[in-house]
Coordinates of C-alpha atoms in Angstrom, one line a residue:
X1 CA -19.5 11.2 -44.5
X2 CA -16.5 13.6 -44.2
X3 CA -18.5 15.8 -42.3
X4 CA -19.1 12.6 -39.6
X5 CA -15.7 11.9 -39.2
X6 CA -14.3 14.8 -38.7
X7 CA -17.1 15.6 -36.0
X8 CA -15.8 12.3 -35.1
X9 CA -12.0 13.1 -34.6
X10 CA -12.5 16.0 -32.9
X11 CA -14.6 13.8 -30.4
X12 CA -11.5 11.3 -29.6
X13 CA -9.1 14.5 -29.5
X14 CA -11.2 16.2 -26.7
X15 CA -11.1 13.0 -24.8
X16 CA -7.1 12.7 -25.3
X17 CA -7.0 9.6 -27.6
X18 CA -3.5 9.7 -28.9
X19 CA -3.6 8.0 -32.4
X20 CA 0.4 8.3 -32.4
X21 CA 1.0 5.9 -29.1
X22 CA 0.5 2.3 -29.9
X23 CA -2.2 0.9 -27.3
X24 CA -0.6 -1.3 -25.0
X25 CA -1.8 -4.8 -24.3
X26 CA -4.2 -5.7 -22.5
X27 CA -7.9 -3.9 -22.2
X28 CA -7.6 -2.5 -18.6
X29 CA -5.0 0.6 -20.2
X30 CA -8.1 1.8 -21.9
X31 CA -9.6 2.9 -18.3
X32 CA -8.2 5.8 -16.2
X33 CA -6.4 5.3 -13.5
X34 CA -8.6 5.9 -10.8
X35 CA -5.8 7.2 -8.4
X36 CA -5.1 9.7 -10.6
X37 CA -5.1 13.4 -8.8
X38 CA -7.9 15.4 -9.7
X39 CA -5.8 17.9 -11.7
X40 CA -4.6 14.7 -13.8
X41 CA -7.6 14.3 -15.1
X42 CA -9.2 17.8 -15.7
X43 CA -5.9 18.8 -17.1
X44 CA -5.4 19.0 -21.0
X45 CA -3.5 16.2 -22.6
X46 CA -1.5 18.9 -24.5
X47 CA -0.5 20.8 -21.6
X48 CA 3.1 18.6 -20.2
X49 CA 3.5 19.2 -16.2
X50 CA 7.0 20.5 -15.9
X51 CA 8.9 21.5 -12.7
X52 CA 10.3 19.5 -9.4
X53 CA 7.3 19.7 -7.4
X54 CA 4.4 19.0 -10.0
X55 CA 6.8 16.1 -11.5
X56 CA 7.0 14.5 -7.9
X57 CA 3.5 15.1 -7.1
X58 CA 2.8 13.2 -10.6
X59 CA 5.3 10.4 -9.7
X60 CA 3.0 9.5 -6.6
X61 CA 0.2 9.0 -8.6
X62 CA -1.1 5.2 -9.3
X63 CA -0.6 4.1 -12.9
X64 CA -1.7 0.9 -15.1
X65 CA 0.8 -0.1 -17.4
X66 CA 0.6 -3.3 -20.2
X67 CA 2.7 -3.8 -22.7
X68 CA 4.3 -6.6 -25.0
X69 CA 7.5 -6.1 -27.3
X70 CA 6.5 -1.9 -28.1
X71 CA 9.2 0.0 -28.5
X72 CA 11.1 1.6 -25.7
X73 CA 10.2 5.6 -27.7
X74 CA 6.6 4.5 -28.2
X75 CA 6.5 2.9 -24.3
X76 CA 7.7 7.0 -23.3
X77 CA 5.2 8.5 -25.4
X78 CA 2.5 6.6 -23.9
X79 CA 3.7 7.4 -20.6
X80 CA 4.2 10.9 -21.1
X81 CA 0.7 11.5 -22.6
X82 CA -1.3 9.7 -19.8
X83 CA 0.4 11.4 -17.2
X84 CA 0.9 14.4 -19.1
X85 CA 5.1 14.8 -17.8
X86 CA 7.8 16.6 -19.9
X87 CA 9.9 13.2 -20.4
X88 CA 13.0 13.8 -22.9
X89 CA 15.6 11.4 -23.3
X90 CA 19.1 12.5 -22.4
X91 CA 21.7 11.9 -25.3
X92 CA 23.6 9.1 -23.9
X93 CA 20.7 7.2 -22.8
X94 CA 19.8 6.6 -26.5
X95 CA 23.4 5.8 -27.5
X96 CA 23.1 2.9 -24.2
X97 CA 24.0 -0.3 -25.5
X98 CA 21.1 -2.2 -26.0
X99 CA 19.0 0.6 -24.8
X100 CA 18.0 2.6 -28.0
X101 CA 14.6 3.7 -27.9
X102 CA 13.3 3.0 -30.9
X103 CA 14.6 -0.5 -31.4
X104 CA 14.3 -1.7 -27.4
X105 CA 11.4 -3.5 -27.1
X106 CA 9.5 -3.8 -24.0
X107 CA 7.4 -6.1 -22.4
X108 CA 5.9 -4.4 -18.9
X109 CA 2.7 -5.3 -17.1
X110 CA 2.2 -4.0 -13.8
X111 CA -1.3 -2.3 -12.2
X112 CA -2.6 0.0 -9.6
X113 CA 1.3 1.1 -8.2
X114 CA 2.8 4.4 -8.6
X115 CA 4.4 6.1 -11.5
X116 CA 7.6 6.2 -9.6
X117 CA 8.1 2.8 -8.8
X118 CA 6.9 1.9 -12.3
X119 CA 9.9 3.7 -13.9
X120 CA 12.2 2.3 -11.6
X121 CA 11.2 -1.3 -12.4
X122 CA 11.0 -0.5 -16.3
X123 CA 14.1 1.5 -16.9
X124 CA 15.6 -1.2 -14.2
X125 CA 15.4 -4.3 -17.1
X126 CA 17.7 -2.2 -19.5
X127 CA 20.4 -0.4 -16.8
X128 CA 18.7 2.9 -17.1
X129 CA 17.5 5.4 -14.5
X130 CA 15.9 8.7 -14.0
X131 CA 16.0 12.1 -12.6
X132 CA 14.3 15.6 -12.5
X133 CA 16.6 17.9 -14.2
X134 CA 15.8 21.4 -15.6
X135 CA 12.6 20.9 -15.3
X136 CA 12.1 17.6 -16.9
X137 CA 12.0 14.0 -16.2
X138 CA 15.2 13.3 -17.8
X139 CA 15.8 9.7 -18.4
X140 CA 19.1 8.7 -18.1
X141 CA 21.6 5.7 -17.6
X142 CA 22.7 3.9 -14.5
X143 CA 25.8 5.3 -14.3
X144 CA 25.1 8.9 -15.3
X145 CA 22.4 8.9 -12.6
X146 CA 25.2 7.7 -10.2
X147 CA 27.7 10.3 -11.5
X148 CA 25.2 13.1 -11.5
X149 CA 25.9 14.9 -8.3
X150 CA 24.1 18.0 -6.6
X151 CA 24.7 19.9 -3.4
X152 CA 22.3 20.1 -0.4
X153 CA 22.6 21.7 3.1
X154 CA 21.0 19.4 5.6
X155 CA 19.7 21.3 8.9
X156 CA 21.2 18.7 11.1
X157 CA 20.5 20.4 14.8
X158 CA 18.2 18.5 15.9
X159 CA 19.1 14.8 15.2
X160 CA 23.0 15.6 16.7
X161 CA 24.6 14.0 19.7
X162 CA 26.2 15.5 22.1
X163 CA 29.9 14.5 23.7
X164 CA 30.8 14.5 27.4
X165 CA 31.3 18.4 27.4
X166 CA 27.8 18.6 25.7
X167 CA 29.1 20.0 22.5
X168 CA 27.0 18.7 19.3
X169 CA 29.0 15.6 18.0
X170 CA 28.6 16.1 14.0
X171 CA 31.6 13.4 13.6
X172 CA 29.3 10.8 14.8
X173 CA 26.3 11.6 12.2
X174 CA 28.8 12.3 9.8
X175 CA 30.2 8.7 10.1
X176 CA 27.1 6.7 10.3
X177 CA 26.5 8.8 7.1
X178 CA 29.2 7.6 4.8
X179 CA 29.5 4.0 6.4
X180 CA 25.8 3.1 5.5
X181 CA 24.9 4.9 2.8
X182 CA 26.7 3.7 0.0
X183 CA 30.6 3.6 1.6
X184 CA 32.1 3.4 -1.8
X185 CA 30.8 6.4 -3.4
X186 CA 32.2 9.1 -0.6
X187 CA 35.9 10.4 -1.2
X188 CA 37.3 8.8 1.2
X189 CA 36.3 5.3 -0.3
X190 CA 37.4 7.0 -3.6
X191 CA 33.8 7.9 -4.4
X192 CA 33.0 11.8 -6.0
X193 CA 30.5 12.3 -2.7
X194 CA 31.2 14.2 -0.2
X195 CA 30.0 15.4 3.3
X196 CA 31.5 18.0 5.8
X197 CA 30.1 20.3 8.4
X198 CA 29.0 23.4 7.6
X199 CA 27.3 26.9 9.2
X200 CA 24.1 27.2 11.0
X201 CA 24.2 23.6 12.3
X202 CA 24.2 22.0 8.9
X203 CA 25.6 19.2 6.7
X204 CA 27.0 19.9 3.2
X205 CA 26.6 17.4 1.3
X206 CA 27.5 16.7 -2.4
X207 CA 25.8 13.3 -4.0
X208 CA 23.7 11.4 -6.5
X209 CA 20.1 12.3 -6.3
X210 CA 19.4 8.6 -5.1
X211 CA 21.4 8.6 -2.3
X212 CA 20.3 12.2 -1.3
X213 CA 17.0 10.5 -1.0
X214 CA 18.3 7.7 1.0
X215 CA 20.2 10.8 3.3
X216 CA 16.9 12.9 3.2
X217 CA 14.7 9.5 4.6
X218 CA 17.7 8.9 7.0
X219 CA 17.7 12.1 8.8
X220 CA 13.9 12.5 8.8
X221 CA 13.6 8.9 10.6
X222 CA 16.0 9.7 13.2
X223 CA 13.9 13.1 13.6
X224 CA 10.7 11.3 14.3
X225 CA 12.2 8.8 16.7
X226 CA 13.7 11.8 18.9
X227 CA 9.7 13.0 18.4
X228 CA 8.4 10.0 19.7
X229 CA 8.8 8.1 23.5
X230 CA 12.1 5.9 22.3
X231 CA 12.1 3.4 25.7
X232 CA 8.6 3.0 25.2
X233 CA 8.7 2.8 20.7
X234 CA 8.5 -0.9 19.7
X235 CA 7.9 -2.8 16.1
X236 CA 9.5 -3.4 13.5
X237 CA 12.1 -1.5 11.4
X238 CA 11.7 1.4 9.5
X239 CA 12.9 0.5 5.7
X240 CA 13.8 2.8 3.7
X241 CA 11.3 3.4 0.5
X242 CA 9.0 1.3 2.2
X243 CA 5.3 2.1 0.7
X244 CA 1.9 0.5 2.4
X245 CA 1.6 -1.8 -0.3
X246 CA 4.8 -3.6 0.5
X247 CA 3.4 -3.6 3.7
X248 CA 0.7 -5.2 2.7
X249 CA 2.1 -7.7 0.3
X250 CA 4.3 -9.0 3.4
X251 CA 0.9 -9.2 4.9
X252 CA -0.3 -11.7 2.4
X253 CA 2.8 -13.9 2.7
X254 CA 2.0 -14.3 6.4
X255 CA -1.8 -16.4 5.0
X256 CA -1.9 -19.6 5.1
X257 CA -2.1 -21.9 1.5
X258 CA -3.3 -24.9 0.1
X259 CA -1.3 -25.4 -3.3
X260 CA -0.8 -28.6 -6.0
X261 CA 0.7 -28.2 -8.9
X262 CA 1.6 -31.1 -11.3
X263 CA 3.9 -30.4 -13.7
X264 CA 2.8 -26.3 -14.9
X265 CA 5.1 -23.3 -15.9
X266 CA 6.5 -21.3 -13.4
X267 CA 4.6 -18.9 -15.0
X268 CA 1.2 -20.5 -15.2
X269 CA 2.2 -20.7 -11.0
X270 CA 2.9 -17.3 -10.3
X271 CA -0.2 -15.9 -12.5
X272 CA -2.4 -18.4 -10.6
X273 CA -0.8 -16.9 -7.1
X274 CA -1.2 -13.8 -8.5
X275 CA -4.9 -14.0 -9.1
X276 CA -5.8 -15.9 -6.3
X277 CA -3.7 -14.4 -3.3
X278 CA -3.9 -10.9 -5.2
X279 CA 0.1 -10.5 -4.9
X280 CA 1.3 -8.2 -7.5
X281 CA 3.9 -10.2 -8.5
X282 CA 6.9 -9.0 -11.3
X283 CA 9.1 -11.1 -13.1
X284 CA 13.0 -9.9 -13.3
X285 CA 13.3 -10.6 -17.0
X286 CA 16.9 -9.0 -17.2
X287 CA 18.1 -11.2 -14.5
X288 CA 16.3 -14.4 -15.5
X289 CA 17.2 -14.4 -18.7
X290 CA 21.0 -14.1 -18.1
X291 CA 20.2 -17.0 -15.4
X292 CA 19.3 -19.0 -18.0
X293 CA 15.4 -19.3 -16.6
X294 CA 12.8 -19.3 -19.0
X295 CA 9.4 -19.1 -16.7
X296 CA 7.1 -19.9 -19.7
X297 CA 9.2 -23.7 -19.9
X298 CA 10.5 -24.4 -16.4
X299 CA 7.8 -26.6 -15.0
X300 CA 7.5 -26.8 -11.6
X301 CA 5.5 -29.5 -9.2
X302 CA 4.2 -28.9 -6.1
X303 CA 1.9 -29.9 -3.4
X304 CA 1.5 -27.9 0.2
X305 CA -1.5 -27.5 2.4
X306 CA -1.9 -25.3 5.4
X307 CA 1.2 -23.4 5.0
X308 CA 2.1 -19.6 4.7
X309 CA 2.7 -18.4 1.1
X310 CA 6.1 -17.3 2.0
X311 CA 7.1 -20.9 2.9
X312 CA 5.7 -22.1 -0.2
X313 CA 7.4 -19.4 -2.2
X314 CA 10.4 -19.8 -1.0
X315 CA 10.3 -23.6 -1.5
X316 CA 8.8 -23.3 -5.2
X317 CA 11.7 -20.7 -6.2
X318 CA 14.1 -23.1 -4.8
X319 CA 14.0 -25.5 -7.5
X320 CA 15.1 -23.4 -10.0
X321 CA 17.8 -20.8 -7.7
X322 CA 15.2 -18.3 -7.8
X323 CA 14.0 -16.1 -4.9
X324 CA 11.9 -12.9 -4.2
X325 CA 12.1 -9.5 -2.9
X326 CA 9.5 -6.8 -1.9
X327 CA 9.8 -3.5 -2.9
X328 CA 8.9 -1.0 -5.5
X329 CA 5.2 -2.2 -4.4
X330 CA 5.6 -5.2 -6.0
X331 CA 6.6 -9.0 -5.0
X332 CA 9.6 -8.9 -7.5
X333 CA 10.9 -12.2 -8.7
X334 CA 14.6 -12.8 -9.5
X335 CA 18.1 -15.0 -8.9
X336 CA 19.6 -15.1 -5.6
X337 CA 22.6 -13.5 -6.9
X338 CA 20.9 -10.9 -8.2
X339 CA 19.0 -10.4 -4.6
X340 CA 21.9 -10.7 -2.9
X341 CA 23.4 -7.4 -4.0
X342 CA 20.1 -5.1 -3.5
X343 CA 20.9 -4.0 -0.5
X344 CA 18.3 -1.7 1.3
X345 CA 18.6 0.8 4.4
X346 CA 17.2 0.9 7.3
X347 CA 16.8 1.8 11.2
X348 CA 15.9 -0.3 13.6
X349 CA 14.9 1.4 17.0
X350 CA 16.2 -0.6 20.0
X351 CA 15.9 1.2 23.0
X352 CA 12.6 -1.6 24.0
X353 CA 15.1 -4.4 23.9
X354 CA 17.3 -3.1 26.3
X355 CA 17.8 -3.7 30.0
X356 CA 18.9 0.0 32.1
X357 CA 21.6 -1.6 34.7
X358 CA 22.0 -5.0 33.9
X359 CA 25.3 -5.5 32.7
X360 CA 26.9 -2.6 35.1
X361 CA 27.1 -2.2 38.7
X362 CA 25.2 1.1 40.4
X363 CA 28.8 2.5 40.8
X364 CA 29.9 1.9 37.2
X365 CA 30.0 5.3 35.1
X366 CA 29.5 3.1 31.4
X367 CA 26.5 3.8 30.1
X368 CA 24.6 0.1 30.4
X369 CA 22.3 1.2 27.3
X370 CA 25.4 1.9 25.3
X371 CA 27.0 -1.7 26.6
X372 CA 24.0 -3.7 25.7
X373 CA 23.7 -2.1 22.4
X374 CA 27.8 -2.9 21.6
X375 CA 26.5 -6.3 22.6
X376 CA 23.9 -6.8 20.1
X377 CA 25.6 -5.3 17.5
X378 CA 27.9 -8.3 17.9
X379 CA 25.0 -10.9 18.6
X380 CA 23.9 -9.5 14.6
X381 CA 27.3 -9.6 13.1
X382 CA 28.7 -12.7 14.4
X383 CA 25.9 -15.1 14.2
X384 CA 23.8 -13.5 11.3
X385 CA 25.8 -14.2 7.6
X386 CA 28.9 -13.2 9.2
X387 CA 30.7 -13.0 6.0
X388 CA 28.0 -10.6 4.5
X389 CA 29.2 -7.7 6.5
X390 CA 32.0 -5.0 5.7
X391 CA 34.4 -6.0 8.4
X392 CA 34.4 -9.4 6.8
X393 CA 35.1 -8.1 3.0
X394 CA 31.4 -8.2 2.7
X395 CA 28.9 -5.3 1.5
X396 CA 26.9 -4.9 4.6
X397 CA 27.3 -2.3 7.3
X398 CA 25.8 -1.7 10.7
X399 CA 25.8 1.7 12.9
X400 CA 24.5 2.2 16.2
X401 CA 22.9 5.8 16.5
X402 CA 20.9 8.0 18.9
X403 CA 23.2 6.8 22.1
X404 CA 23.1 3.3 21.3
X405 CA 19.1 3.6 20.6
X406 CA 19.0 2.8 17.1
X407 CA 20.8 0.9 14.6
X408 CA 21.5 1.7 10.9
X409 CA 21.9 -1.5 8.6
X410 CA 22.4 -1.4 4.9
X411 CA 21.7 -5.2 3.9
X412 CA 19.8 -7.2 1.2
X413 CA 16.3 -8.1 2.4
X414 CA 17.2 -12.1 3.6
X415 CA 19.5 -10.7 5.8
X416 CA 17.2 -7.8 7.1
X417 CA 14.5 -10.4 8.1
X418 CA 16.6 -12.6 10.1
X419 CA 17.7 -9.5 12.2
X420 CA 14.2 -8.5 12.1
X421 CA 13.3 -12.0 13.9
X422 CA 15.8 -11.6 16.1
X423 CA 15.0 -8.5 17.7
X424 CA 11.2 -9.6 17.4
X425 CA 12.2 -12.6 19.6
X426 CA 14.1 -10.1 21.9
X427 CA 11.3 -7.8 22.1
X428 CA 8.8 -10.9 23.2
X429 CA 11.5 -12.2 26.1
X430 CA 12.0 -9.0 27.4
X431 CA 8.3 -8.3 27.5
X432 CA 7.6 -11.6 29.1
X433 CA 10.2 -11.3 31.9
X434 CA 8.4 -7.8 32.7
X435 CA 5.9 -9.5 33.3
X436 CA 7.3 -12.0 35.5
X437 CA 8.6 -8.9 37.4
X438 CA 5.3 -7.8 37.9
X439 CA 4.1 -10.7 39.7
X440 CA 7.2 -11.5 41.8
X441 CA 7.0 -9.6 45.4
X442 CA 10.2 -7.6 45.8
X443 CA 13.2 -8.7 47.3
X444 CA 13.4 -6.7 50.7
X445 CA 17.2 -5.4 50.7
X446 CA 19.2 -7.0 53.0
X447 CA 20.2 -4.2 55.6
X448 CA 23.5 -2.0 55.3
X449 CA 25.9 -3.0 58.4
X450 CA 28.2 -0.4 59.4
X451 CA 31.5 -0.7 57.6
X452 CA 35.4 0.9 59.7
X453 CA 37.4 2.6 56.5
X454 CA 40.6 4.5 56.8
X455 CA 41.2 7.3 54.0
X456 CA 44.5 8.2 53.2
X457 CA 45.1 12.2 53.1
X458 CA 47.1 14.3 51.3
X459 CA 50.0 16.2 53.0
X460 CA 50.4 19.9 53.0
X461 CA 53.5 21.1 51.0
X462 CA 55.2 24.9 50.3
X463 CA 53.3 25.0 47.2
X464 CA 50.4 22.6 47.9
X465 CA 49.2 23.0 51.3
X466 CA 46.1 20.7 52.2
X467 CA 43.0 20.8 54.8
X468 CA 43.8 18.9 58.3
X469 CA 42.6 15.3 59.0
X470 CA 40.1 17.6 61.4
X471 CA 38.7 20.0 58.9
X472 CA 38.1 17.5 56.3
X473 CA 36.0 15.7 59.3
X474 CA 34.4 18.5 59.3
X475 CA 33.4 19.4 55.9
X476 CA 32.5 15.8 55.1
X477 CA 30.1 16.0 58.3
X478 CA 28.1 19.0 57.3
X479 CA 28.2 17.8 53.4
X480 CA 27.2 14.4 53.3
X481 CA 23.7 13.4 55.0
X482 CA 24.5 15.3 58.0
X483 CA 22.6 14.1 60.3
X484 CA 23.1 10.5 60.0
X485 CA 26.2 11.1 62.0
X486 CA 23.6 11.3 65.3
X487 CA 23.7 7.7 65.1
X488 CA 25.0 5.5 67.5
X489 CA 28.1 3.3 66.8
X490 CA 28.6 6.1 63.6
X491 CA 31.8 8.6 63.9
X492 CA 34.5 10.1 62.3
X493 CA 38.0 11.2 63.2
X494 CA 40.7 13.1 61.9
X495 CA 44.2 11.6 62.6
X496 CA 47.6 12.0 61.5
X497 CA 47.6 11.8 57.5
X498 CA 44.1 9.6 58.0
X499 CA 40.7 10.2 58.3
X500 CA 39.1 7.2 59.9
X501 CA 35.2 7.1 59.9
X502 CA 32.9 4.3 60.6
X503 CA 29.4 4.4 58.2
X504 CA 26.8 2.6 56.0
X505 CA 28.3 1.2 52.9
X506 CA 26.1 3.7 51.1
X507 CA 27.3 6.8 52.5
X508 CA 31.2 5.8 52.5
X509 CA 30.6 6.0 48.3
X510 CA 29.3 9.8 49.1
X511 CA 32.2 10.3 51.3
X512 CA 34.7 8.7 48.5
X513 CA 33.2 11.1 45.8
X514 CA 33.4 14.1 48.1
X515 CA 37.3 13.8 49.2
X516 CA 38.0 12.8 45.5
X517 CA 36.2 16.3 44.1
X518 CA 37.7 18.0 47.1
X519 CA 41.5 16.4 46.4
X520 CA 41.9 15.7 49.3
X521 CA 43.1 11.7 49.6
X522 CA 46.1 9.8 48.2
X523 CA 45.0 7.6 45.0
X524 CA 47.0 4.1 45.6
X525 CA 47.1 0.4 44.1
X526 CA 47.3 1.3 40.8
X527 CA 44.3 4.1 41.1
X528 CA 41.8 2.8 43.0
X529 CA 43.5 3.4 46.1
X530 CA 42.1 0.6 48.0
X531 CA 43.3 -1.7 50.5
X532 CA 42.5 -3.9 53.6
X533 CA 43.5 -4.4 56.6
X534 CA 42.5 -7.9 58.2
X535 CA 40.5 -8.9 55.3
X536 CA 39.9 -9.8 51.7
X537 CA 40.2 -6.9 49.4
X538 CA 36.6 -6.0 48.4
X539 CA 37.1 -3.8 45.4
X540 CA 36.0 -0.9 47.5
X541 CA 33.9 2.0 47.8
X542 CA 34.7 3.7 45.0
X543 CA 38.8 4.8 44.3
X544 CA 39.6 6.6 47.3
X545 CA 42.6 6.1 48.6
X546 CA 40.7 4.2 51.2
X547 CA 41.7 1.0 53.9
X548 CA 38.8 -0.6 55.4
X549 CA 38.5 -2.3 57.9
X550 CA 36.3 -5.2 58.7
X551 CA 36.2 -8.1 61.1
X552 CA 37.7 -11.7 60.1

């Protein structure tokens, strides 16, 4: 008999049965994860994976976690032996108020999602956190995570603009930076982060781990839409921690419904939308319960038919000032205050929407990308929750990037959708009137008549002295499209002080360009040196100390 057991024992210990870790609820933690890395399972239980890389790599793994009211020290145990992870508590963490480990009791049920995002959801409920340190998974508390900074050197070269002289333009990155990633932890928002220039075309950057991440993602993005063709890159945004399974859940909220519920739990609602529209669904307990929302009691009633589970969500979470948000690969349920203040990052490529010469003239030098953009920017903030964004007192900012090509928005997730739509709906106008383009035959252009303008030259002083009204005539004739000046009814002369030439509208804005390299004209009328005689003035051909004249 003693014989059989220990034969027995040894049996369970080869196969990693822990007989210390409480078994969770629930009989699906008795399987292996099947997403498990091969390593995770041909590894021995008592070998603990330590260091950065084989923690991350272990973090991305798919896990299956039940449990109801174990311990938080037991919950870690568990962990740590079915993942095999070094995971020590720092010393703070178990001094947290209403956080010590061995008296916290948990309640955590979530399946098929990674390790990562399971530990952010589970150390979420009780204001705690985690980071790789010394070679463990250290978990620690919100606020020592926050105040926990590291330095990193960001090879920044190739996601730089460049200013008018072509020098790189690090001011720009470096304030899109701190406005939208968490303004009020840089210095100058009297934060302890801080970012400057540094050698070899970097960023020096000192900052939480988190927010290193968010910087990491950031720079990375902007990286692959320089890769990519930007006028040509359409879609939606790029969020940041954004994993196919939120993808996929927002997916599922697109199908269509039929619901009726008489009088069940909100509970009993969300398991049954849980099993039968296979949303992973994850109630914010913390937040809930401060709410005052107990989803085992609060019954809810409601009938739908042929609508999208969104809509029905969104009306069913209503009744009790509830709402949702997607992330952490899960459909996370919790109060609209609580939603409110999760803001999330991301970048929103916008080059597709925008119309090259619209808004400016041929002869403008503004850049019409860089108008339109400075345009929708204020179509977002002053029509979408105005109040919501930083300029207003509110939490949310927006940076244009990549020459007016992309936009960087730190907002919660309501927010985020509606400027989502709106760019969608942008996107689908601009496409359509492309179209319509396509099928219109083109305007002909109405020909060019030939236009009489005077230009005023400059005078020859001691210390000055300036080309004649002839040589000018001259240079102009052999530098701009020589030989339209074969043409009948086309001249130009060189008088006193004047240089009086008769041309296509076209090829006076050549000649206005030339004198105005060449110095050689007299700027009037407030700079644009325009006038006419016997006739309206017409704005002109371009600030050239010009008079032209034209027929009444």
């Amino acid at each position: 008999m003693t014989r059989t057991f220990v034969t027995l024992a040894a049996v369970f210990i080869a196969i990693g049965i822990n007989f210390g870790v409480p078994n969770p609820t629930g009989a699906e933690e008795q399987k292996t994860s099947t997403s498990e890395g091969a390593s995770a399972k041909t590894a021995s239980p008592f070998i603990l994976r330590t260091g950065e890389k084989a923690i991350q790599d272990e973090l991305r793994n798919k896990t299956i976690l039940a449990f109801d009211q174990v311990p938080l020290t037991d919950v870690v145990n568990y962990i740590r032996e079915k993942h095999h992870l070094e995971i020590q508590f720092e010393a703070t963490a178990k001094k947290s108020e209403g956080s010590d480990p061995n008296t916290t009791l948990i309640s955590f049920n979530v399946k098929d999602i990674t390790l990562r995002s399971a530990l952010h959801l589970m150390l979420a409920q009780l204001n705690l956190s985690f980071v790789i340190k010394d070679e463990v998974l250290l978990i620690i508390t919100k606020e020592q995570a926050d105040a926990t900074l590291e330095t990193v050197a960001y090879d920044v070269r190739d996601v730089l603009m460049h200013d008018d002289k072509c020098q790189p333009d690090y001011d720009s990155l470096i304030n899109m930076l701190c406005t939208t990633i968490a303004p009020q932890t840089w210095t100058k928002q009297g934060g302890p982060g801080t970012l400057q220039r540094g050698p070899l075309g970097t960023l020096v950057v000192t900052q939480s781990s988190e927010l290193h991440e968010q910087i990491a993602w950031l720079l990375a993005s902007i990286r692959k839409f320089n890769d990519s063709d930007p006028v040509g890159k359409s879609g939606s945004s790029i969020v940041f921690g954004a994993m196919p399974a939120d993808e996929a859940i927002r997916n599922i909220l697109l199908s269509k419904v039929n619901l009726n519920f008489d009088a069940i739990s909100l509970a009993a609602v969300l398991d049954d939308l849980r099993q039968t529209q296979h949303v992973k669904f994850y109630i914010d307990s913390a937040a809930l319960k401060d709410a005052g929302v107990d989803p085992a009691t609060f019954l809810i009633s409601f009938t739908a038919k042929d609508i999208t589970l969104r809509s029905a969500l969104d009306r069913i979470l209503h009744t009790c000032n509830l709402t949702w948000v997607v992330g952490n690969e899960v459909l996370l349920i919790t109060t609209r205050e609580k939603a409110d203040s999760m803001l999330m990052l991301a970048l929103y490529p916008i080059a597709d929407v925008l119309s090259r010469g619209e808004t400016a003239g041929d002869d403008s030098e503004e850049d019409p990308t860089t108008s339109q953009t400075v345009m929708l920017v204020g179509n977002i903030t002053n029509n979408i929750a105005p109040l919501s964004w930083s300029d207003q007192g509110g939490p949310g900012t927006l940076e244009e990037y990549g020459n007016g090509a992309l936009l960087v928005v730190s907002q919660n997730q309501e927010i985020h959708d509606r400027i989502a739509n709106l760019l969608s709906q942008l996107r689908e106008l601009h496409h359509k009137q492309q179209e319509e383009a396509t099928k219109q035959p083109a305007r002909p252009k109405e020909p060019e008549t030939l236009a009489i303008k005077v230009y005023l030259l400059r005078t020859s002083t001691p210390n000055a002295p300036a080309m004649t009204p002839q040589e000018v005539a001259e240079v102009v004739k052999t530098l701009v499209e020589p030989k339209s000046w074969n043409q009948q009814d086309v001249y130009i002369r060189g008088v006193t002080g004047k240089l009086v030439v008769r041309q296509l509208p076209s090829i006076h804005r050549e000649i206005g360009k030339l004198l105005s390299q060449l110095d050689a004209v007299v700027p009037n009328m407030g700079g644009s040196g325009e006038k006419t005689l016997g006739a309206k003035n017409t704005g002109g051909f371009g600030g050239t100390g010009a008079a032209e004249l034209r027929p009444k």
